[in-house]
Amino acid sequence: MNEYDVIICGGGPSGATTAFYAAKAGMKVLVIDKSKFPRDKACGGLLTARLFDELPELEKYIKPIIECPSRDVNLYSPSMKYKIDFEFPEGTPWNITREVFDNAVLEAARDVGAEILTETRVRDFEFNGGVTVQTSNGDFKGKMVIGATGPNDKLATMVREKRNIKPWNDNQMGTALMWEPVVGKEFVDKTFSDSRSLLVHFKPGGIEGYGWVFPKKEILNIGFGGYNRTIKSVKIKEIWEDYINLLKEDGYFPKDQKTPPVKGAPLPLDGPLKATTMDYTLLIGDSAGMVSPLSGEGIYYGMHAGKLAIKTIKAALETGDYSQKHLDQYHRDWNEVFGKELRDLSFFALMALKLPERMVYYGTRDEKLCEIFADLFLGVTPGGLGKRKPITRAIFDAIRYPYFGLG
């Protein structure tokens, strides 16, 4: 049986990035994923500009497959009474399709020496002075293992049990549902202009979340996401049809096209886990809850964590110390870089999703507040803005622009 320095379970952006940097560092790496690539995933498909600041080594693989930038956003309140038209001052988001993007990052890992094993299901783990990963294609031995398969990661469940962390519930989990119909470049150019304006609707169908249209070259990424505590109480198909009809009425979707089907994916929205390691094991990305509770964006956090993990993996290989205590350095490293940011975003998600009508109302009157929320959504400020500046501005607007409505 071949032995690897590190086995990564999950070939999405988080796992593939970890594999890329580990292989570049000279490690023997195996990536295992259940899917056949290229494969799609329910996601808005936006990259924040800081991704390239933190991961410049991957830029040559990613830049060629970017669809287009988006330079502004149109954001509607739940009642449609208030609308914000906001041009991004900096940190323009980049549009990608996950099918192409995920495959590109995985191929980047292969390009620098990582072994890739797809269409293979992980069945179990045996820890025996290392770890044996039992799969549908045989067993594989590694000195360490990385969990990067998402919110239902088996390794994450094992870490939770080991570290006394309760499973996520419907108040902490969300669902993202989307589809990418091809509508043609002519329609996208005419409707969303060269700016490829993003479209956001708060609380579609009463869901505690938001709906979106993110235009690509010839495709519209249409979807909505929110907390399971409200999504599970509604009829998804009806809300999806109502949302598409709303877009048709407003001219954002071709009237002659049939309502596209919808697909979904789970989304952790409670911030990162309080522990992301155990003996021989690290958790990366969605498996560790590294997702913005405000925007649902997790690509940047997972990929950045994958790069940060290399320092700890390398030290473990050099010392032969794979203990939880030693591997906790990884947890401290990512927590120092963006842990507080994710915890702050949990607070702002509560404020924005509980009072969206009010927040959009204030945004129509205060461009500075729009800049603050654009920063929170796109992560322009390294490490996050903190709580003081956004809260102070919201209080200022509440005093200056009295609001007497609901929500």
mmCIF file of C-alpha atoms in Angstrom:
data_model
loop_
_atom_site.group_PDB
_atom_site.id
_atom_site.type_symbol
_atom_site.label_atom_id
_atom_site.label_comp_id
_atom_site.label_asym_id
_atom_site.label_seq_id
_atom_site.Cartn_x
_atom_site.Cartn_y
_atom_site.Cartn_z
ATOM 1 C CA MET A 1 0.000 0.000 0.000
ATOM 2 C CA ASN A 2 1.420 3.388 -1.043
ATOM 3 C CA GLU A 3 1.790 5.896 1.793
ATOM 4 C CA TYR A 4 1.099 9.585 1.277
ATOM 5 C CA ASP A 5 2.208 12.548 3.342
ATOM 6 C CA VAL A 6 -1.323 13.885 3.233
ATOM 7 C CA ILE A 7 -4.628 12.564 1.893
ATOM 8 C CA ILE A 8 -7.246 15.198 1.102
ATOM 9 C CA CYS A 9 -10.886 14.108 1.080
ATOM 10 C CA GLY A 10 -12.734 16.516 -1.199
ATOM 11 C CA GLY A 11 -11.565 17.994 -4.493
ATOM 12 C CA GLY A 12 -13.471 21.284 -4.380
ATOM 13 C CA PRO A 13 -11.643 24.638 -4.193
ATOM 14 C CA SER A 14 -10.616 24.208 -0.519
ATOM 15 C CA GLY A 15 -9.265 20.697 -0.910
ATOM 16 C CA ALA A 16 -7.680 21.366 -4.304
ATOM 17 C CA THR A 17 -5.932 24.492 -3.011
ATOM 18 C CA THR A 18 -4.539 22.558 -0.050
ATOM 19 C CA ALA A 19 -3.303 19.901 -2.486
ATOM 20 C CA PHE A 20 -1.766 22.533 -4.752
ATOM 21 C CA TYR A 21 0.326 24.161 -2.035
ATOM 22 C CA ALA A 22 1.194 20.856 -0.382
ATOM 23 C CA ALA A 23 2.455 19.386 -3.657
ATOM 24 C CA LYS A 24 4.402 22.577 -4.423
ATOM 25 C CA ALA A 25 6.066 22.161 -1.022
ATOM 26 C CA GLY A 26 7.301 18.719 -2.093
ATOM 27 C CA MET A 27 4.755 16.577 -0.252
ATOM 28 C CA LYS A 28 3.273 13.378 -1.632
ATOM 29 C CA VAL A 29 -0.429 14.229 -1.937
ATOM 30 C CA LEU A 30 -3.581 12.305 -2.822
ATOM 31 C CA VAL A 31 -6.953 13.985 -3.434
ATOM 32 C CA ILE A 32 -10.073 11.797 -3.287
ATOM 33 C CA ASP A 33 -13.479 12.988 -4.512
ATOM 34 C CA LYS A 34 -16.749 11.155 -5.122
ATOM 35 C CA SER A 35 -17.604 13.124 -8.270
ATOM 36 C CA LYS A 36 -16.430 13.003 -11.849
ATOM 37 C CA PHE A 37 -14.834 16.323 -12.827
ATOM 38 C CA PRO A 38 -15.772 18.725 -14.278
ATOM 39 C CA ARG A 39 -18.789 18.839 -11.982
ATOM 40 C CA ASP A 40 -21.126 21.626 -10.952
ATOM 41 C CA LYS A 41 -22.151 22.968 -7.549
ATOM 42 C CA ALA A 42 -24.969 25.232 -6.393
ATOM 43 C CA CYS A 43 -23.232 28.577 -5.855
ATOM 44 C CA GLY A 44 -23.451 32.180 -7.023
ATOM 45 C CA GLY A 45 -20.040 31.898 -8.641
ATOM 46 C CA LEU A 46 -18.420 35.146 -7.485
ATOM 47 C CA LEU A 47 -14.753 35.541 -6.591
ATOM 48 C CA THR A 48 -13.641 38.438 -4.415
ATOM 49 C CA ALA A 49 -10.599 40.394 -5.543
ATOM 50 C CA ARG A 50 -8.601 39.528 -2.426
ATOM 51 C CA LEU A 51 -8.415 35.895 -3.551
ATOM 52 C CA PHE A 52 -5.594 36.851 -5.900
ATOM 53 C CA ASP A 53 -3.880 38.955 -3.246
ATOM 54 C CA GLU A 54 -3.618 35.941 -0.940
ATOM 55 C CA LEU A 55 -3.117 33.190 -3.539
ATOM 56 C CA PRO A 56 -1.002 34.720 -6.333
ATOM 57 C CA GLU A 57 0.470 31.322 -7.258
ATOM 58 C CA LEU A 58 -2.974 30.210 -8.510
ATOM 59 C CA GLU A 59 -3.673 33.338 -10.544
ATOM 60 C CA LYS A 60 -2.333 31.923 -13.826
ATOM 61 C CA TYR A 61 -4.750 28.988 -13.532
ATOM 62 C CA ILE A 62 -7.798 31.048 -12.548
ATOM 63 C CA LYS A 63 -7.596 34.306 -14.502
ATOM 64 C CA PRO A 64 -8.068 32.624 -17.933
ATOM 65 C CA ILE A 65 -11.373 31.033 -16.916
ATOM 66 C CA ILE A 66 -12.992 34.151 -15.405
ATOM 67 C CA GLU A 67 -16.202 34.993 -17.233
ATOM 68 C CA CYS A 68 -16.355 38.734 -16.508
ATOM 69 C CA PRO A 69 -16.198 41.315 -13.700
ATOM 70 C CA SER A 70 -19.296 42.894 -12.140
ATOM 71 C CA ARG A 71 -18.932 46.578 -11.402
ATOM 72 C CA ASP A 72 -22.161 47.434 -9.598
ATOM 73 C CA VAL A 73 -25.156 45.964 -7.777
ATOM 74 C CA ASN A 74 -28.905 46.663 -7.748
ATOM 75 C CA LEU A 75 -30.337 45.705 -4.377
ATOM 76 C CA TYR A 76 -34.068 45.594 -3.638
ATOM 77 C CA SER A 77 -35.869 45.661 -0.292
ATOM 78 C CA PRO A 78 -38.431 42.881 0.384
ATOM 79 C CA SER A 79 -41.358 45.169 -0.493
ATOM 80 C CA MET A 80 -39.565 46.371 -3.676
ATOM 81 C CA LYS A 81 -40.255 49.907 -2.405
ATOM 82 C CA TYR A 82 -36.588 50.743 -1.924
ATOM 83 C CA LYS A 83 -33.723 50.064 -4.302
ATOM 84 C CA ILE A 84 -30.010 50.693 -4.009
ATOM 85 C CA ASP A 85 -27.926 51.214 -7.159
ATOM 86 C CA PHE A 86 -24.352 50.977 -6.007
ATOM 87 C CA GLU A 87 -21.096 51.006 -7.963
ATOM 88 C CA PHE A 88 -18.311 49.057 -6.298
ATOM 89 C CA PRO A 89 -15.568 51.534 -5.347
ATOM 90 C CA GLU A 90 -12.898 48.822 -5.288
ATOM 91 C CA GLY A 91 -12.631 45.083 -4.943
ATOM 92 C CA THR A 92 -14.705 44.300 -8.043
ATOM 93 C CA PRO A 93 -16.089 40.755 -7.836
ATOM 94 C CA TRP A 94 -15.252 38.341 -10.654
ATOM 95 C CA ASN A 95 -17.807 35.967 -12.181
ATOM 96 C CA ILE A 96 -16.986 32.305 -12.742
ATOM 97 C CA THR A 97 -18.946 29.117 -13.283
ATOM 98 C CA ARG A 98 -18.218 26.527 -10.621
ATOM 99 C CA GLU A 99 -18.021 23.671 -13.106
ATOM 100 C CA VAL A 100 -15.085 25.313 -14.895
ATOM 101 C CA PHE A 101 -13.513 26.958 -11.841
ATOM 102 C CA ASP A 102 -13.450 23.906 -9.588
ATOM 103 C CA ASN A 103 -11.943 21.808 -12.355
ATOM 104 C CA ALA A 104 -9.267 24.439 -13.029
ATOM 105 C CA VAL A 105 -8.126 24.505 -9.385
ATOM 106 C CA LEU A 106 -8.090 20.703 -9.217
ATOM 107 C CA GLU A 107 -6.048 20.521 -12.426
ATOM 108 C CA ALA A 108 -3.648 23.096 -10.960
ATOM 109 C CA ALA A 109 -3.041 20.690 -8.077
ATOM 110 C CA ARG A 110 -2.443 17.867 -10.546
ATOM 111 C CA ASP A 111 -0.093 20.107 -12.541
ATOM 112 C CA VAL A 112 2.250 20.535 -9.567
ATOM 113 C CA GLY A 113 2.306 16.848 -8.664
ATOM 114 C CA ALA A 114 -0.766 15.949 -6.610
ATOM 115 C CA GLU A 115 -2.442 12.634 -7.425
ATOM 116 C CA ILE A 116 -6.168 12.946 -8.150
ATOM 117 C CA LEU A 117 -8.630 10.114 -7.640
ATOM 118 C CA THR A 118 -12.210 10.974 -8.648
ATOM 119 C CA GLU A 119 -15.431 8.943 -8.767
ATOM 120 C CA THR A 120 -14.333 7.406 -5.484
ATOM 121 C CA ARG A 121 -16.363 7.412 -2.277
ATOM 122 C CA VAL A 122 -14.728 7.578 1.134
ATOM 123 C CA ARG A 123 -16.272 4.950 3.387
ATOM 124 C CA ASP A 124 -14.371 5.155 6.651
ATOM 125 C CA PHE A 125 -11.152 6.057 8.436
ATOM 126 C CA GLU A 126 -8.842 3.954 10.558
ATOM 127 C CA PHE A 127 -6.315 5.763 12.747
ATOM 128 C CA ASN A 128 -3.308 3.555 13.362
ATOM 129 C CA GLY A 129 -0.131 5.588 13.751
ATOM 130 C CA GLY A 130 -1.310 7.521 10.722
ATOM 131 C CA VAL A 131 -4.614 7.127 8.914
ATOM 132 C CA THR A 132 -5.996 4.566 6.501
ATOM 133 C CA VAL A 133 -8.719 5.961 4.259
ATOM 134 C CA GLN A 134 -11.102 3.219 3.186
ATOM 135 C CA THR A 135 -12.744 3.936 -0.160
ATOM 136 C CA SER A 136 -14.801 2.339 -2.926
ATOM 137 C CA ASN A 137 -11.517 1.933 -4.848
ATOM 138 C CA GLY A 138 -9.439 0.399 -2.077
ATOM 139 C CA ASP A 139 -7.553 1.602 0.987
ATOM 140 C CA PHE A 140 -4.969 4.383 1.100
ATOM 141 C CA LYS A 141 -2.471 5.128 3.853
ATOM 142 C CA GLY A 142 -1.508 8.643 4.858
ATOM 143 C CA LYS A 143 0.452 10.366 7.589
ATOM 144 C CA MET A 144 -2.305 12.992 7.787
ATOM 145 C CA VAL A 145 -5.807 13.487 6.437
ATOM 146 C CA ILE A 146 -7.713 16.651 5.479
ATOM 147 C CA GLY A 147 -11.514 16.925 5.584
ATOM 148 C CA ALA A 148 -12.815 19.122 2.769
ATOM 149 C CA THR A 149 -16.032 17.474 1.565
ATOM 150 C CA GLY A 150 -18.496 20.040 2.927
ATOM 151 C CA PRO A 151 -20.972 20.456 5.807
ATOM 152 C CA ASN A 152 -21.722 16.712 6.008
ATOM 153 C CA ASP A 153 -18.038 15.732 6.138
ATOM 154 C CA LYS A 154 -17.509 12.448 8.006
ATOM 155 C CA LEU A 155 -14.201 13.717 9.378
ATOM 156 C CA ALA A 156 -15.949 16.852 10.652
ATOM 157 C CA THR A 157 -18.431 14.633 12.494
ATOM 158 C CA MET A 158 -15.517 12.783 14.098
ATOM 159 C CA VAL A 159 -13.871 16.064 15.129
ATOM 160 C CA ARG A 160 -17.149 17.263 16.647
ATOM 161 C CA GLU A 161 -17.463 14.081 18.701
ATOM 162 C CA LYS A 162 -13.838 14.258 19.799
ATOM 163 C CA ARG A 163 -13.958 17.969 20.677
ATOM 164 C CA ASN A 164 -17.506 18.034 22.155
ATOM 165 C CA ILE A 165 -19.061 20.279 19.509
ATOM 166 C CA LYS A 166 -22.779 19.902 18.826
ATOM 167 C CA PRO A 167 -24.020 19.268 15.265
ATOM 168 C CA TRP A 168 -25.420 22.206 13.321
ATOM 169 C CA ASN A 169 -29.208 22.639 13.496
ATOM 170 C CA ASP A 170 -31.675 24.436 11.204
ATOM 171 C CA ASN A 171 -30.945 27.756 12.923
ATOM 172 C CA GLN A 172 -27.295 27.374 11.937
ATOM 173 C CA MET A 173 -27.601 25.732 8.523
ATOM 174 C CA GLY A 174 -28.830 27.146 5.267
ATOM 175 C CA THR A 175 -29.515 26.001 1.732
ATOM 176 C CA ALA A 176 -28.439 27.583 -1.551
ATOM 177 C CA LEU A 177 -30.583 26.818 -4.617
ATOM 178 C CA MET A 178 -29.656 27.902 -8.116
ATOM 179 C CA TRP A 179 -29.590 27.253 -11.824
ATOM 180 C CA GLU A 180 -27.549 28.653 -14.712
ATOM 181 C CA PRO A 181 -29.733 28.959 -17.814
ATOM 182 C CA VAL A 182 -28.093 30.014 -21.076
ATOM 183 C CA VAL A 183 -29.888 33.151 -22.273
ATOM 184 C CA GLY A 184 -27.371 34.372 -24.840
ATOM 185 C CA LYS A 185 -24.814 37.171 -24.874
ATOM 186 C CA GLU A 186 -27.190 39.579 -26.627
ATOM 187 C CA PHE A 187 -29.761 39.356 -23.820
ATOM 188 C CA VAL A 188 -27.102 39.647 -21.086
ATOM 189 C CA ASP A 189 -25.451 42.648 -22.795
ATOM 190 C CA LYS A 190 -28.757 44.447 -23.256
ATOM 191 C CA THR A 191 -30.160 43.735 -19.780
ATOM 192 C CA PHE A 192 -27.092 43.878 -17.554
ATOM 193 C CA SER A 193 -24.800 46.077 -19.702
ATOM 194 C CA ASP A 194 -21.023 45.839 -19.860
ATOM 195 C CA SER A 195 -21.012 46.384 -16.089
ATOM 196 C CA ARG A 196 -22.659 42.976 -15.629
ATOM 197 C CA SER A 197 -24.695 44.474 -12.790
ATOM 198 C CA LEU A 198 -25.463 42.111 -9.920
ATOM 199 C CA LEU A 199 -29.113 41.854 -8.872
ATOM 200 C CA VAL A 200 -30.136 41.061 -5.280
ATOM 201 C CA HIS A 201 -33.630 40.738 -3.737
ATOM 202 C CA PHE A 202 -33.943 40.447 0.038
ATOM 203 C CA LYS A 203 -36.347 37.841 1.483
ATOM 204 C CA PRO A 204 -37.836 36.305 -1.676
ATOM 205 C CA GLY A 205 -41.037 34.506 -0.719
ATOM 206 C CA GLY A 206 -40.434 35.457 2.923
ATOM 207 C CA ILE A 207 -37.258 33.371 3.187
ATOM 208 C CA GLU A 208 -34.714 34.688 5.657
ATOM 209 C CA GLY A 209 -32.057 35.245 3.020
ATOM 210 C CA TYR A 210 -31.787 36.739 -0.442
ATOM 211 C CA GLY A 211 -32.327 35.966 -4.105
ATOM 212 C CA TRP A 212 -29.825 36.848 -6.794
ATOM 213 C CA VAL A 213 -29.048 37.112 -10.459
ATOM 214 C CA PHE A 214 -25.337 37.139 -11.285
ATOM 215 C CA PRO A 215 -24.785 37.596 -15.041
ATOM 216 C CA LYS A 216 -21.899 35.845 -16.805
ATOM 217 C CA LYS A 217 -21.038 36.047 -20.523
ATOM 218 C CA GLU A 218 -24.018 34.138 -21.908
ATOM 219 C CA ILE A 219 -25.390 32.618 -18.700
ATOM 220 C CA LEU A 220 -27.438 33.926 -15.792
ATOM 221 C CA ASN A 221 -26.667 32.475 -12.392
ATOM 222 C CA ILE A 222 -30.060 32.682 -10.684
ATOM 223 C CA GLY A 223 -30.734 31.492 -7.174
ATOM 224 C CA PHE A 224 -31.734 32.154 -3.625
ATOM 225 C CA GLY A 225 -30.454 31.039 -0.284
ATOM 226 C CA GLY A 226 -31.290 31.371 3.350
ATOM 227 C CA TYR A 227 -31.585 29.716 6.710
ATOM 228 C CA ASN A 228 -33.207 26.289 6.877
ATOM 229 C CA ARG A 229 -35.430 27.494 9.705
ATOM 230 C CA THR A 230 -37.487 29.346 7.084
ATOM 231 C CA ILE A 231 -36.712 27.386 3.928
ATOM 232 C CA LYS A 232 -38.055 24.152 5.417
ATOM 233 C CA SER A 233 -41.408 25.813 6.126
ATOM 234 C CA VAL A 234 -42.103 26.889 2.534
ATOM 235 C CA LYS A 235 -42.794 25.223 -0.816
ATOM 236 C CA ILE A 236 -39.523 25.668 -2.676
ATOM 237 C CA LYS A 237 -40.922 24.991 -6.150
ATOM 238 C CA GLU A 238 -43.608 27.672 -5.762
ATOM 239 C CA ILE A 239 -41.168 30.291 -4.485
ATOM 240 C CA TRP A 240 -38.730 29.436 -7.288
ATOM 241 C CA GLU A 241 -41.460 29.878 -9.918
ATOM 242 C CA ASP A 242 -42.604 33.124 -8.287
ATOM 243 C CA TYR A 243 -39.045 34.453 -8.305
ATOM 244 C CA ILE A 244 -38.526 33.599 -11.971
ATOM 245 C CA ASN A 245 -41.875 35.279 -12.811
ATOM 246 C CA LEU A 246 -40.766 38.393 -10.903
ATOM 247 C CA LEU A 247 -37.563 38.476 -12.957
ATOM 248 C CA LYS A 248 -39.562 38.055 -16.172
ATOM 249 C CA GLU A 249 -41.913 40.914 -15.238
ATOM 250 C CA ASP A 250 -38.963 43.211 -14.551
ATOM 251 C CA GLY A 251 -37.165 42.167 -17.728
ATOM 252 C CA TYR A 252 -34.300 40.328 -16.049
ATOM 253 C CA PHE A 253 -35.168 36.932 -17.557
ATOM 254 C CA PRO A 254 -36.475 36.109 -21.067
ATOM 255 C CA LYS A 255 -40.262 35.891 -21.026
ATOM 256 C CA ASP A 256 -40.317 33.061 -23.554
ATOM 257 C CA GLN A 257 -38.035 30.748 -21.577
ATOM 258 C CA LYS A 258 -39.454 28.041 -19.382
ATOM 259 C CA THR A 259 -38.776 28.118 -15.656
ATOM 260 C CA PRO A 260 -35.450 26.322 -15.229
ATOM 261 C CA PRO A 261 -35.134 23.493 -12.693
ATOM 262 C CA VAL A 262 -33.391 24.160 -9.419
ATOM 263 C CA LYS A 263 -30.588 22.370 -7.589
ATOM 264 C CA GLY A 264 -29.331 22.946 -4.087
ATOM 265 C CA ALA A 265 -26.478 22.555 -1.662
ATOM 266 C CA PRO A 266 -26.223 22.822 2.147
ATOM 267 C CA LEU A 267 -24.550 25.891 3.596
ATOM 268 C CA PRO A 268 -23.172 26.332 7.140
ATOM 269 C CA LEU A 269 -24.162 29.816 8.351
ATOM 270 C CA ASP A 270 -23.151 29.840 12.010
ATOM 271 C CA GLY A 271 -19.545 30.812 11.555
ATOM 272 C CA PRO A 272 -16.490 28.546 11.869
ATOM 273 C CA LEU A 273 -16.230 25.573 14.208
ATOM 274 C CA LYS A 274 -14.589 26.191 17.563
ATOM 275 C CA ALA A 275 -12.184 23.335 16.847
ATOM 276 C CA THR A 276 -10.905 22.242 13.418
ATOM 277 C CA THR A 277 -8.351 19.590 14.347
ATOM 278 C CA MET A 278 -7.864 16.244 16.032
ATOM 279 C CA ASP A 279 -4.964 13.776 15.902
ATOM 280 C CA TYR A 280 -3.735 13.414 12.302
ATOM 281 C CA THR A 281 -6.637 15.548 11.036
ATOM 282 C CA LEU A 282 -7.425 19.080 9.801
ATOM 283 C CA LEU A 283 -10.730 20.493 8.531
ATOM 284 C CA ILE A 284 -10.841 23.006 5.677
ATOM 285 C CA GLY A 285 -13.544 25.166 4.073
ATOM 286 C CA ASP A 286 -17.245 24.329 4.415
ATOM 287 C CA SER A 287 -16.330 21.264 6.494
ATOM 288 C CA ALA A 288 -15.053 23.704 9.124
ATOM 289 C CA GLY A 289 -17.885 26.236 8.697
ATOM 290 C CA MET A 290 -15.662 28.772 6.920
ATOM 291 C CA VAL A 291 -18.531 30.591 5.192
ATOM 292 C CA SER A 292 -19.725 34.178 5.473
ATOM 293 C CA PRO A 293 -23.132 34.107 7.229
ATOM 294 C CA LEU A 294 -23.916 37.431 5.520
ATOM 295 C CA SER A 295 -23.197 36.617 1.863
ATOM 296 C CA GLY A 296 -22.832 32.828 1.892
ATOM 297 C CA GLU A 297 -19.407 33.212 0.265
ATOM 298 C CA GLY A 298 -16.950 30.515 1.263
ATOM 299 C CA ILE A 299 -14.526 30.116 -1.651
ATOM 300 C CA TYR A 300 -12.033 32.697 -0.395
ATOM 301 C CA TYR A 301 -12.021 31.475 3.209
ATOM 302 C CA GLY A 302 -11.659 27.805 2.288
ATOM 303 C CA MET A 303 -8.909 28.379 -0.263
ATOM 304 C CA HIS A 304 -6.997 30.721 2.039
ATOM 305 C CA ALA A 305 -7.263 28.209 4.887
ATOM 306 C CA GLY A 306 -5.878 25.547 2.560
ATOM 307 C CA LYS A 307 -2.762 27.630 1.991
ATOM 308 C CA LEU A 308 -2.424 28.477 5.686
ATOM 309 C CA ALA A 309 -2.614 24.772 6.576
ATOM 310 C CA ILE A 310 0.665 23.996 4.774
ATOM 311 C CA LYS A 311 2.779 25.524 7.546
ATOM 312 C CA THR A 312 1.267 23.173 10.155
ATOM 313 C CA ILE A 313 1.337 20.124 7.863
ATOM 314 C CA LYS A 314 4.982 20.730 7.046
ATOM 315 C CA ALA A 315 5.895 21.095 10.728
ATOM 316 C CA ALA A 316 4.062 17.847 11.571
ATOM 317 C CA LEU A 317 5.902 15.956 8.840
ATOM 318 C CA GLU A 318 9.258 17.328 9.992
ATOM 319 C CA THR A 319 8.742 16.545 13.684
ATOM 320 C CA GLY A 320 6.587 13.449 13.386
ATOM 321 C CA ASP A 321 4.132 15.055 15.812
ATOM 322 C CA TYR A 322 0.582 14.644 14.509
ATOM 323 C CA SER A 323 -1.139 15.238 17.825
ATOM 324 C CA GLN A 324 -4.171 17.461 18.167
ATOM 325 C CA LYS A 325 -2.187 19.807 20.402
ATOM 326 C CA HIS A 326 0.462 20.278 17.739
ATOM 327 C CA LEU A 327 -2.006 20.582 14.859
ATOM 328 C CA ASP A 328 -4.007 23.232 16.731
ATOM 329 C CA GLN A 329 -1.447 25.710 15.386
ATOM 330 C CA TYR A 330 -3.400 25.564 12.122
ATOM 331 C CA HIS A 331 -6.583 26.562 13.968
ATOM 332 C CA ARG A 332 -4.789 29.509 15.548
ATOM 333 C CA ASP A 333 -3.333 30.577 12.187
ATOM 334 C CA TRP A 334 -6.596 30.787 10.240
ATOM 335 C CA ASN A 335 -8.430 32.201 13.262
ATOM 336 C CA GLU A 336 -5.923 35.046 13.470
ATOM 337 C CA VAL A 337 -6.336 35.866 9.776
ATOM 338 C CA PHE A 338 -10.132 35.742 9.321
ATOM 339 C CA GLY A 339 -11.766 34.154 12.383
ATOM 340 C CA LYS A 340 -12.928 37.437 13.901
ATOM 341 C CA GLU A 341 -14.164 38.576 10.511
ATOM 342 C CA LEU A 342 -16.445 35.535 10.206
ATOM 343 C CA ARG A 343 -17.749 35.956 13.752
ATOM 344 C CA ASP A 344 -18.514 39.639 13.104
ATOM 345 C CA LEU A 345 -20.307 38.707 9.882
ATOM 346 C CA SER A 346 -22.601 36.451 11.914
ATOM 347 C CA PHE A 347 -23.734 39.543 13.802
ATOM 348 C CA PHE A 348 -24.231 41.613 10.640
ATOM 349 C CA ALA A 349 -26.157 38.789 8.972
ATOM 350 C CA LEU A 350 -28.581 38.837 11.882
ATOM 351 C CA MET A 351 -29.019 42.588 11.501
ATOM 352 C CA ALA A 352 -29.336 42.645 7.706
ATOM 353 C CA LEU A 353 -31.572 39.595 7.321
ATOM 354 C CA LYS A 354 -33.858 40.505 10.230
ATOM 355 C CA LEU A 355 -34.250 44.158 9.165
ATOM 356 C CA PRO A 356 -33.641 44.189 5.388
ATOM 357 C CA GLU A 357 -36.349 46.746 4.555
ATOM 358 C CA ARG A 358 -34.873 49.195 7.025
ATOM 359 C CA MET A 359 -31.267 48.589 5.910
ATOM 360 C CA VAL A 360 -32.075 49.141 2.224
ATOM 361 C CA TYR A 361 -34.073 52.255 3.171
ATOM 362 C CA TYR A 362 -31.021 53.656 4.955
ATOM 363 C CA GLY A 363 -28.812 52.670 2.021
ATOM 364 C CA THR A 364 -30.912 54.723 -0.399
ATOM 365 C CA ARG A 365 -30.082 57.772 1.691
ATOM 366 C CA ASP A 366 -26.525 57.120 2.805
ATOM 367 C CA GLU A 367 -23.846 56.132 0.293
ATOM 368 C CA LYS A 368 -21.346 55.640 3.107
ATOM 369 C CA LEU A 369 -23.504 52.847 4.542
ATOM 370 C CA CYS A 370 -23.567 51.239 1.075
ATOM 371 C CA GLU A 371 -19.768 51.311 0.996
ATOM 372 C CA ILE A 372 -19.629 49.657 4.403
ATOM 373 C CA PHE A 373 -21.937 46.822 3.384
ATOM 374 C CA ALA A 374 -20.142 46.359 0.078
ATOM 375 C CA ASP A 375 -16.956 46.006 2.112
ATOM 376 C CA LEU A 376 -18.609 43.425 4.361
ATOM 377 C CA PHE A 377 -19.927 41.453 1.378
ATOM 378 C CA LEU A 378 -16.692 41.546 -0.631
ATOM 379 C CA GLY A 379 -14.135 41.521 2.177
ATOM 380 C CA VAL A 380 -12.286 44.613 0.950
ATOM 381 C CA THR A 381 -10.719 45.368 4.342
ATOM 382 C CA PRO A 382 -8.208 42.662 5.400
ATOM 383 C CA GLY A 383 -9.421 40.960 8.567
ATOM 384 C CA GLY A 384 -12.837 42.635 8.304
ATOM 385 C CA LEU A 385 -14.161 46.031 9.338
ATOM 386 C CA GLY A 386 -14.954 45.042 12.909
ATOM 387 C CA LYS A 387 -18.267 45.940 14.520
ATOM 388 C CA ARG A 388 -17.791 49.534 15.602
ATOM 389 C CA LYS A 389 -17.826 51.291 12.216
ATOM 390 C CA PRO A 390 -20.927 49.544 10.752
ATOM 391 C CA ILE A 391 -22.903 49.810 14.010
ATOM 392 C CA THR A 392 -22.004 53.466 14.499
ATOM 393 C CA ARG A 393 -23.113 54.253 10.945
ATOM 394 C CA ALA A 394 -26.389 52.343 11.349
ATOM 395 C CA ILE A 395 -27.179 54.242 14.552
ATOM 396 C CA PHE A 396 -26.318 57.512 12.806
ATOM 397 C CA ASP A 397 -28.768 56.685 9.996
ATOM 398 C CA ALA A 398 -31.480 55.589 12.423
ATOM 399 C CA ILE A 399 -31.311 59.022 14.045
ATOM 400 C CA ARG A 400 -30.919 61.045 10.867
ATOM 401 C CA TYR A 401 -33.445 59.144 8.729
ATOM 402 C CA PRO A 402 -36.359 58.001 10.913
ATOM 403 C CA TYR A 403 -38.002 54.819 9.643
ATOM 404 C CA PHE A 404 -41.574 53.944 10.606
ATOM 405 C CA GLY A 405 -42.176 50.785 8.585
ATOM 406 C CA LEU A 406 -41.787 47.094 9.392
ATOM 407 C CA GLY A 407 -38.675 44.971 8.846
#
